[in-house]
PDB file of C-alpha atoms in Angstrom:
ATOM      1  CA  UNK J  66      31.205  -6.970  80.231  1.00  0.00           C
ATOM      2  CA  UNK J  67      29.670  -8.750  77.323  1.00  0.00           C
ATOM      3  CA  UNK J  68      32.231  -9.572  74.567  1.00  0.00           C
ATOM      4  CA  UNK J  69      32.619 -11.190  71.163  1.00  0.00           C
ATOM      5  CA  UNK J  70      34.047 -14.436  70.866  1.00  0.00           C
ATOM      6  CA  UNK J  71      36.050 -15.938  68.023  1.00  0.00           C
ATOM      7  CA  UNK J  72      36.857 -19.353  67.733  1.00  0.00           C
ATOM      8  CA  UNK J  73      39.484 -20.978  67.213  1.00  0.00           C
ATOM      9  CA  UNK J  74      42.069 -18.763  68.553  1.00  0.00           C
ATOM     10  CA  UNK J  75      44.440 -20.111  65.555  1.00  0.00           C
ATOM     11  CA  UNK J  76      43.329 -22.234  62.561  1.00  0.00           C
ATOM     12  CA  UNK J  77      45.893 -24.243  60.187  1.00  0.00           C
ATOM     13  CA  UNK J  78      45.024 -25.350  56.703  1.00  0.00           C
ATOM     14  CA  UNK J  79      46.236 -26.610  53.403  1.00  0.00           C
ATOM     15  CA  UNK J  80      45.525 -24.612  50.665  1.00  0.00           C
ATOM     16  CA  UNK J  81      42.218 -25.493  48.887  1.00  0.00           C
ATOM     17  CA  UNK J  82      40.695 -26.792  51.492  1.00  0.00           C
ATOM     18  CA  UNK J  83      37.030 -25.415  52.802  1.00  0.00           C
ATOM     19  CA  UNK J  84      37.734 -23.478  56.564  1.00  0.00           C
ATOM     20  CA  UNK J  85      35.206 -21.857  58.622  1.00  0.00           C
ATOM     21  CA  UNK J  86      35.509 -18.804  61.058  1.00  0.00           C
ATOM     22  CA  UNK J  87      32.728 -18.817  64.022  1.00  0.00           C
ATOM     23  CA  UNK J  88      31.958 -15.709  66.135  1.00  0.00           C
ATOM     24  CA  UNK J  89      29.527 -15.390  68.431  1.00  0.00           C
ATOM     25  CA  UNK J  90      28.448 -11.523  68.837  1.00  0.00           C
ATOM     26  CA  UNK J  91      27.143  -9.222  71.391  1.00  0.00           C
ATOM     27  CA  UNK J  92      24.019 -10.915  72.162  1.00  0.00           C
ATOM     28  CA  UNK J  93      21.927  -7.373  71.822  1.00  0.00           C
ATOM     29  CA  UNK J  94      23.647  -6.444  68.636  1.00  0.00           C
ATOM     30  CA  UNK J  95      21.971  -5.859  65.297  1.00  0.00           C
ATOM     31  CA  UNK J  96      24.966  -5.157  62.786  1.00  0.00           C
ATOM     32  CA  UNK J  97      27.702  -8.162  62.164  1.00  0.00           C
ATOM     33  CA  UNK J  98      31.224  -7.623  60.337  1.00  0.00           C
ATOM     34  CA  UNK J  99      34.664  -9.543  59.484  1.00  0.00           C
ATOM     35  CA  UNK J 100      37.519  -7.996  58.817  1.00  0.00           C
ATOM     36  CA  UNK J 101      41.160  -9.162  57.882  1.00  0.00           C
ATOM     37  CA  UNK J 102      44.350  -7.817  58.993  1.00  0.00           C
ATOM     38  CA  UNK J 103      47.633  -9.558  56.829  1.00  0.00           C
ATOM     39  CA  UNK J 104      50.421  -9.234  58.918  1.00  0.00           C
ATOM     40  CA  UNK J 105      52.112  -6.122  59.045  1.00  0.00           C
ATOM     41  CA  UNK J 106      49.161  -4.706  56.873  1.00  0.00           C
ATOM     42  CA  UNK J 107      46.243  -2.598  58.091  1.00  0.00           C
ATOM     43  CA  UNK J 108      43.029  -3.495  59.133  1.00  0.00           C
ATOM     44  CA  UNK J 109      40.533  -4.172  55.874  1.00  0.00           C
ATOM     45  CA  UNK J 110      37.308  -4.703  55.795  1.00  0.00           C
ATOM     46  CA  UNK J 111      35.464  -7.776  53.765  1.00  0.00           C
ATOM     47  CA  UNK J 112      31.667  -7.902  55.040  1.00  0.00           C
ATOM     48  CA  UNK J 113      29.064  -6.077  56.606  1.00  0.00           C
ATOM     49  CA  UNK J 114      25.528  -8.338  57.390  1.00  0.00           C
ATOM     50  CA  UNK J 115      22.509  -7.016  58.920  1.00  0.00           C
ATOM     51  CA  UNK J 116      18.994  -8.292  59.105  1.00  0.00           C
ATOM     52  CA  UNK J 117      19.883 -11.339  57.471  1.00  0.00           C
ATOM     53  CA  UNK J 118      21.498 -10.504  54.755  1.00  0.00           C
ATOM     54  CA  UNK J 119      24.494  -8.904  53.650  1.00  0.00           C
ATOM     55  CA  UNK J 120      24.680  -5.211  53.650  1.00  0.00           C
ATOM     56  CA  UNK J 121      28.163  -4.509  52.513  1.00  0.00           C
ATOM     57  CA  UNK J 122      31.056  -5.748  50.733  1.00  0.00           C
ATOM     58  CA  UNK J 123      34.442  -4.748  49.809  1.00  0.00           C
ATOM     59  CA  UNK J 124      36.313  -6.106  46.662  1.00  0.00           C
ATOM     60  CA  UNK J 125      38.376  -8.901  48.925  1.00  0.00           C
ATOM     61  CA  UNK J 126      35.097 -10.648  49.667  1.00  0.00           C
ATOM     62  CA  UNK J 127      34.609 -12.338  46.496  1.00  0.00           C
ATOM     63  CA  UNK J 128      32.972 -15.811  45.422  1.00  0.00           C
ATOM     64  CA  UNK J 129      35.408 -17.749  47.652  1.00  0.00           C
ATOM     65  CA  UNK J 130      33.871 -16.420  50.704  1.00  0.00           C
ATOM     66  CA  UNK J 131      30.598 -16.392  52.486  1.00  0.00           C
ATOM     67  CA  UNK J 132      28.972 -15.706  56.014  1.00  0.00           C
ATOM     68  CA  UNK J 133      25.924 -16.769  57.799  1.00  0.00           C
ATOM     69  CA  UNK J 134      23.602 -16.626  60.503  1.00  0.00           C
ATOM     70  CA  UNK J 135      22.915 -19.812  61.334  1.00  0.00           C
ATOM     71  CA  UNK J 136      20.928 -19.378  64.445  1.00  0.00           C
ATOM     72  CA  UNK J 137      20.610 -17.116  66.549  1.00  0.00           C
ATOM     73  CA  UNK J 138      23.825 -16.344  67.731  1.00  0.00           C
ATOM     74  CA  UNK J 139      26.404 -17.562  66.034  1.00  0.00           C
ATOM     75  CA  UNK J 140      27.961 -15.413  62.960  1.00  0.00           C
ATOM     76  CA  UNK J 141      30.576 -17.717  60.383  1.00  0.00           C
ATOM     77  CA  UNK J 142      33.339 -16.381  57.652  1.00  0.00           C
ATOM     78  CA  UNK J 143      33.849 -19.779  55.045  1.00  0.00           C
ATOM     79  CA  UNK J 144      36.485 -19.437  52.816  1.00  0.00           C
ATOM     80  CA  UNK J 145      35.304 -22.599  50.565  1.00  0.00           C
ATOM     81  CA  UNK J 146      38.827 -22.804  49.039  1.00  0.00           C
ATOM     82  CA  UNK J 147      41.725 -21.247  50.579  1.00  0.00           C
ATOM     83  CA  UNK J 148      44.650 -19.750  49.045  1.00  0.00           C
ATOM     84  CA  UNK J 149      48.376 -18.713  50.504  1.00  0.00           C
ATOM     85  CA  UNK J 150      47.235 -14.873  50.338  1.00  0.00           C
ATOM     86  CA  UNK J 151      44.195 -15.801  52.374  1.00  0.00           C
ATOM     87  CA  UNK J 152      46.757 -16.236  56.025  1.00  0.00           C
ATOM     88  CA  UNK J 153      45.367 -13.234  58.034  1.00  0.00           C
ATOM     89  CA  UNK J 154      44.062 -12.836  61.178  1.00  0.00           C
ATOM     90  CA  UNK J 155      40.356 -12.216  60.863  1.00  0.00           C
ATOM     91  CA  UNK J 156      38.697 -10.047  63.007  1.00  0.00           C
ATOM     92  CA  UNK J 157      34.983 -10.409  63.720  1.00  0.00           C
ATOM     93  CA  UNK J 158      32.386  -7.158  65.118  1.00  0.00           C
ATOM     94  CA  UNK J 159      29.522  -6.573  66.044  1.00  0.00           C
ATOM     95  CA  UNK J 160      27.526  -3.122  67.065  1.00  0.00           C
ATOM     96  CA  UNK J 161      24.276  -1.921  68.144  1.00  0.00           C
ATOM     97  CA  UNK J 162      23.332   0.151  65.455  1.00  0.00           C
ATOM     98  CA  UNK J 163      25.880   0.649  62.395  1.00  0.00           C
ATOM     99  CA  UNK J 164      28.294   3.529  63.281  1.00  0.00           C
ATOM    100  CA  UNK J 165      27.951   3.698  66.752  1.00  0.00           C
ATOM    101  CA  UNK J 166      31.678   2.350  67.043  1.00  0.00           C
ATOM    102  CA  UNK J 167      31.890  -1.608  66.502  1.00  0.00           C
ATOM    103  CA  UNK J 168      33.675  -3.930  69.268  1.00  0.00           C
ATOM    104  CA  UNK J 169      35.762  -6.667  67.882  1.00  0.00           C
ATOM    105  CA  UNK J 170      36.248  -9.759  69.452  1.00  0.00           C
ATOM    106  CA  UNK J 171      40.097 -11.143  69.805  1.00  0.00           C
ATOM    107  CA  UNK J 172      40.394 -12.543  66.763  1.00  0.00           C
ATOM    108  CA  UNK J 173      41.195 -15.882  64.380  1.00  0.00           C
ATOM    109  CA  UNK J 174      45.309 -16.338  63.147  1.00  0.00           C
ATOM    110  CA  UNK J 175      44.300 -18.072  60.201  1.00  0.00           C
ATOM    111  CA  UNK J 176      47.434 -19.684  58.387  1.00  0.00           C
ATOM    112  CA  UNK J 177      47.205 -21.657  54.613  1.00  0.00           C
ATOM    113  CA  UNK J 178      50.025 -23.858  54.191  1.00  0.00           C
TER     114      UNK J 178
ATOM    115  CA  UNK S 282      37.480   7.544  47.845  1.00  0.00           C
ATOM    116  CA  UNK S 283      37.930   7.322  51.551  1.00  0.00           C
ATOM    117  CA  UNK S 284      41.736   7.208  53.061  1.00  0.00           C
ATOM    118  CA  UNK S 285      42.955   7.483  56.808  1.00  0.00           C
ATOM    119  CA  UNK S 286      46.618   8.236  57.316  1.00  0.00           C
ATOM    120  CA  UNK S 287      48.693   7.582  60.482  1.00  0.00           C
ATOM    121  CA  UNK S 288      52.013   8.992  59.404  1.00  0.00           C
ATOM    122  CA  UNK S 289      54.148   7.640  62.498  1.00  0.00           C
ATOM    123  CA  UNK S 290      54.607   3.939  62.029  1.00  0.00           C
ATOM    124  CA  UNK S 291      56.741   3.774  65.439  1.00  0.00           C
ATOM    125  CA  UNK S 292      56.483   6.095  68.533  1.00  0.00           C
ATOM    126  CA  UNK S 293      58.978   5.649  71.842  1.00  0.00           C
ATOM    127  CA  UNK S 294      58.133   7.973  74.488  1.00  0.00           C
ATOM    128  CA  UNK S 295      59.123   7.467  77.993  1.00  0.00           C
ATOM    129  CA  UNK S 296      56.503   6.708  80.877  1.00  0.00           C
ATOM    130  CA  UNK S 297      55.154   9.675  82.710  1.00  0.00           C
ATOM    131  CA  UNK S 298      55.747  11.674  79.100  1.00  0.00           C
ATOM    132  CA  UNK S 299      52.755  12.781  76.933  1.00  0.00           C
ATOM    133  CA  UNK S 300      51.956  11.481  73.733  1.00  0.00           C
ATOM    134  CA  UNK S 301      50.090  12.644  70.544  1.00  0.00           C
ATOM    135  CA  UNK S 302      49.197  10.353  67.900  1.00  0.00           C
ATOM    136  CA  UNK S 303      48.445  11.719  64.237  1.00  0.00           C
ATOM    137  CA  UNK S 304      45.665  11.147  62.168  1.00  0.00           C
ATOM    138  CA  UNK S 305      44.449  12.583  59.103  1.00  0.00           C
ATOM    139  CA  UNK S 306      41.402  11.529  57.212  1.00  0.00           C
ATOM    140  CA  UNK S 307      40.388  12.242  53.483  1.00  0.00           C
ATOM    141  CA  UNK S 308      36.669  12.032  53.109  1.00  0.00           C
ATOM    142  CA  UNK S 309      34.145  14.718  51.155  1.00  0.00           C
ATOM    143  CA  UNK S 310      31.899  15.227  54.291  1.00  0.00           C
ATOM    144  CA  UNK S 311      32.981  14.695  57.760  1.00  0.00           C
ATOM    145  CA  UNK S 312      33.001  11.205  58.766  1.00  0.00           C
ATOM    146  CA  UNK S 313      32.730   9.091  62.212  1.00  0.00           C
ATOM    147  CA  UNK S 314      36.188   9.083  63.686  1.00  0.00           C
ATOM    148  CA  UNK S 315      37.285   6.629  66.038  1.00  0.00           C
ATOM    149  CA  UNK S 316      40.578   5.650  67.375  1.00  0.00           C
ATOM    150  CA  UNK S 317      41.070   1.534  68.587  1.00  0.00           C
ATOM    151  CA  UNK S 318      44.191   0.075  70.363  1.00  0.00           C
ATOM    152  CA  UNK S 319      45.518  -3.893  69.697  1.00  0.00           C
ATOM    153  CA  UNK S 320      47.421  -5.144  71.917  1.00  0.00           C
ATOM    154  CA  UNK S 321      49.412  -7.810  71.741  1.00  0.00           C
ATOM    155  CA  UNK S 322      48.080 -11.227  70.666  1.00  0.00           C
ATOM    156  CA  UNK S 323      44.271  -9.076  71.345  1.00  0.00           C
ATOM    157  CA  UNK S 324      41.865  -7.729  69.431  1.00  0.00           C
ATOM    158  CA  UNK S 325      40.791  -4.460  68.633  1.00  0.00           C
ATOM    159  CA  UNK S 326      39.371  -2.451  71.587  1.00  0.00           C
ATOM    160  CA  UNK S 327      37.530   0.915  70.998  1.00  0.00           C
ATOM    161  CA  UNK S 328      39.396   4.004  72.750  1.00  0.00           C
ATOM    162  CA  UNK S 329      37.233   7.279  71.833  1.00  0.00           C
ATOM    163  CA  UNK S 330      34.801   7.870  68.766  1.00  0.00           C
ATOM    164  CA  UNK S 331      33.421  11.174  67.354  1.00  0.00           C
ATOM    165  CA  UNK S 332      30.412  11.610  65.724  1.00  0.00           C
ATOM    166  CA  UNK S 333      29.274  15.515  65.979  1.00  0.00           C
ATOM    167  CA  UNK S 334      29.414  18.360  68.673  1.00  0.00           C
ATOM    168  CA  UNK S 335      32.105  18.966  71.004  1.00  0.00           C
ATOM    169  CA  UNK S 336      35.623  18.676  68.849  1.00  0.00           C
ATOM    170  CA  UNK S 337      37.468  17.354  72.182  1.00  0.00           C
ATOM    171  CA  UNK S 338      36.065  13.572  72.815  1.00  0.00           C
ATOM    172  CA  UNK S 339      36.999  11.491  76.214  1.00  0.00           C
ATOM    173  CA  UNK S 340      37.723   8.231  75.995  1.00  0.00           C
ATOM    174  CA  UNK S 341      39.218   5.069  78.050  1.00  0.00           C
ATOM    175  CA  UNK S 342      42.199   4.991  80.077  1.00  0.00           C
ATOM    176  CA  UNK S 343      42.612   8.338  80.024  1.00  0.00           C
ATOM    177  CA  UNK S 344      43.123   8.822  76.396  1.00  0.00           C
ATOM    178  CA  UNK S 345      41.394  12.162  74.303  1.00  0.00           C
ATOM    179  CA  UNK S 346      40.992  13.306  70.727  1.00  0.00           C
ATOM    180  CA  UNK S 347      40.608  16.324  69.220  1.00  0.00           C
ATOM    181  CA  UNK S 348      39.135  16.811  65.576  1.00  0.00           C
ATOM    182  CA  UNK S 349      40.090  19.522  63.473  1.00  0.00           C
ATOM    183  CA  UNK S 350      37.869  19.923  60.601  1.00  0.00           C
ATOM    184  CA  UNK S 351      40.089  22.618  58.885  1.00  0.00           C
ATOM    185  CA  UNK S 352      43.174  19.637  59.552  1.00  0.00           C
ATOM    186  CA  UNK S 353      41.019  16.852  58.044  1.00  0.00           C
ATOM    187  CA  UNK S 354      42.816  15.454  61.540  1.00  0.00           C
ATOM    188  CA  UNK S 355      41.561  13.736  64.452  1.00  0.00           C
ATOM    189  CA  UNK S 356      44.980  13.107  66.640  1.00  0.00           C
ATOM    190  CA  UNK S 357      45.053  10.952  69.885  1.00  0.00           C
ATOM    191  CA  UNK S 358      46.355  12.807  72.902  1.00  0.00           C
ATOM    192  CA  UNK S 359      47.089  11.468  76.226  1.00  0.00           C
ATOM    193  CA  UNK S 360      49.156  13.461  78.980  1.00  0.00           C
ATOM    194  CA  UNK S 361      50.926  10.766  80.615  1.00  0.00           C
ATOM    195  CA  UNK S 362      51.728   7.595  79.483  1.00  0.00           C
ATOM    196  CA  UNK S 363      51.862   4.304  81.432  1.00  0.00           C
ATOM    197  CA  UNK S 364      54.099   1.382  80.218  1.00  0.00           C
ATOM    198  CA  UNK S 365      50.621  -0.681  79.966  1.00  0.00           C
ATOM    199  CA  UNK S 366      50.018   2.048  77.325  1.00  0.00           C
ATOM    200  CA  UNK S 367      52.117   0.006  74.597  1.00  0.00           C
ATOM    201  CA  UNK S 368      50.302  -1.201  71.835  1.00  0.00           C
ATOM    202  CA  UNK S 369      49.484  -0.419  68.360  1.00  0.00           C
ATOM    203  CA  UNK S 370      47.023   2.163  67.849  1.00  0.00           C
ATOM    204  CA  UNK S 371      44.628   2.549  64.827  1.00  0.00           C
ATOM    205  CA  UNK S 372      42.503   5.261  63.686  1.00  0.00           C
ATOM    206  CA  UNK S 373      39.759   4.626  61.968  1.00  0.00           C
ATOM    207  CA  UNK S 374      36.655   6.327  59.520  1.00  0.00           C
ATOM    208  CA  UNK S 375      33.291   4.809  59.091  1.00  0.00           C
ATOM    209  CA  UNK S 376      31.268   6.294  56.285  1.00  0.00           C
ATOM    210  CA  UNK S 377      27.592   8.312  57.155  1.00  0.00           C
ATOM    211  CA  UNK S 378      25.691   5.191  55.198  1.00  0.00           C
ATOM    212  CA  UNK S 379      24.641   1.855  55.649  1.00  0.00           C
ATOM    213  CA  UNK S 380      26.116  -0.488  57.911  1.00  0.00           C
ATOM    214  CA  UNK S 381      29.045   1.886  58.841  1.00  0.00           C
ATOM    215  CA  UNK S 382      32.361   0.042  57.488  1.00  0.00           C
ATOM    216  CA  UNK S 383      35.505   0.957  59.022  1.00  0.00           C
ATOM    217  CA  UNK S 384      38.438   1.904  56.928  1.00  0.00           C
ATOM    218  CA  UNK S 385      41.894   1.793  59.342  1.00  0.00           C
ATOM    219  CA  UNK S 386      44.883   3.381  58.968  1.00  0.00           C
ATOM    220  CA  UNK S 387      47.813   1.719  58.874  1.00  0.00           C
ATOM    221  CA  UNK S 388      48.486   1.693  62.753  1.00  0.00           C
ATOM    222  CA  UNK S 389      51.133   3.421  64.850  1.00  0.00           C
ATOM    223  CA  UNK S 390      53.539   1.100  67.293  1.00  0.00           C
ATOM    224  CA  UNK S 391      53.989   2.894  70.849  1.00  0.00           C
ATOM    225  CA  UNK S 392      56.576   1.861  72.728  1.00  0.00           C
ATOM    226  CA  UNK S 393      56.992   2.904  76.236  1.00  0.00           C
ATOM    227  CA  UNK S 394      60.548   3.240  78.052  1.00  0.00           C
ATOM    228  CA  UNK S 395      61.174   3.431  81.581  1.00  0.00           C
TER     229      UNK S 395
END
């Protein structure tokens, strides 16, 4: 059953320092998303990306973060300079066609020391 | 502006026992519902989703959902729980436009005793 990926599993940072998320989608997939889920929060949504550009953002993705394509499969979250309140375990998606139900892959533990 | 509330942050039931998760949704026109479970150290698997038509959806592992327009609810039903069933569940909205964004609730914890 095709899946998405996220590496790595667990990333560990200092604070300020540039880190970047890599998913590789659902290879047939049109629609691309990150979310972030702060422990013991719920699940919030930062970006939405389709046809090369980015369709959707909520208020949390601001300046200090930014997503690309780079080729053909791979999908990346950069946080250019990390703060504490950035330690979250960021989700990546992907879906067919937007609202069809999205399938996440397993997720990045992302921790800012 | 768009809200989902799970109202039961922690459910025990025991195994064999049925099990109804709550959900209610605030939204000006009807939005796509769907329900996803986490388990632990996982991600975010998709149980059931609504879009239109029949108010009673089927999903995975045995899990259904019924929406309720006149409730503003979409609760997760499942007759008989297994102890593989534990997990945190969220339900979640996705607007009519664009690319779809999910909003989540805030999760419910099921815990399953012998």
């Amino acid at each position: 059953e095709p899946e998405v990926t996220q590496t790595p599993s667990h990333q560990v940072t200092q604070m300020g320092q540039e880190v970047i998320l890599r998913c590789v989608p659902i290879s047939n997939h049109l629609y691309f998303y990150w979310y972030r889920q702060i422990l013991g929060q719920k699940v919030e949504f930062l970006v939405s990306f389709y046809n090369n550009e980015i369709s959707e953002k909520s208020e949390i993705f601001d300046d200090q973060f930014s997503v690309e394509r780079p080729d053909g499969s791979n999908f990346t979250l950069k946080i250019r300079s990390t703060k504490l309140e950035d330690s979250a375990m960021y989700f990546c998606a992907s879906s067919v066609v937007g609202g069809l139900g999205a399938f996440f892959g397993q997720g990045t533990r992302l921790t800012v020391v | 502006a768009q809200s989902v509330t799970q109202p039961d942050i922690h459910i025990t039931v025991s195994e064999g026992a049925s099990l109804e998760l709550r959900c209610n949704y605030s939204y000006g026109a009807t939005p796509y519902l769907f329900w996803y479970v986490q388990s632990p150290g996982q991600g975010l698997q998709l149980l059931l989703k609504y879009f239109s038509g029949d108010t009673l959806v089927q999903g995975i592992k045995g899990f259904e959902a019924e929406f309720k327009r006149s409730q503003s609810s979409f609760n997760l039903r499942k007759p008989s729980v297994h102890w593989s069933d534990a997990a945190e569940y969220f339900c979640a909205v996705a607007l009519e436009t664009g690319a779809n964004n999910l909003f989540f609730g805030t999760g419910t914890r099921l815990t399953v005793i012998p």
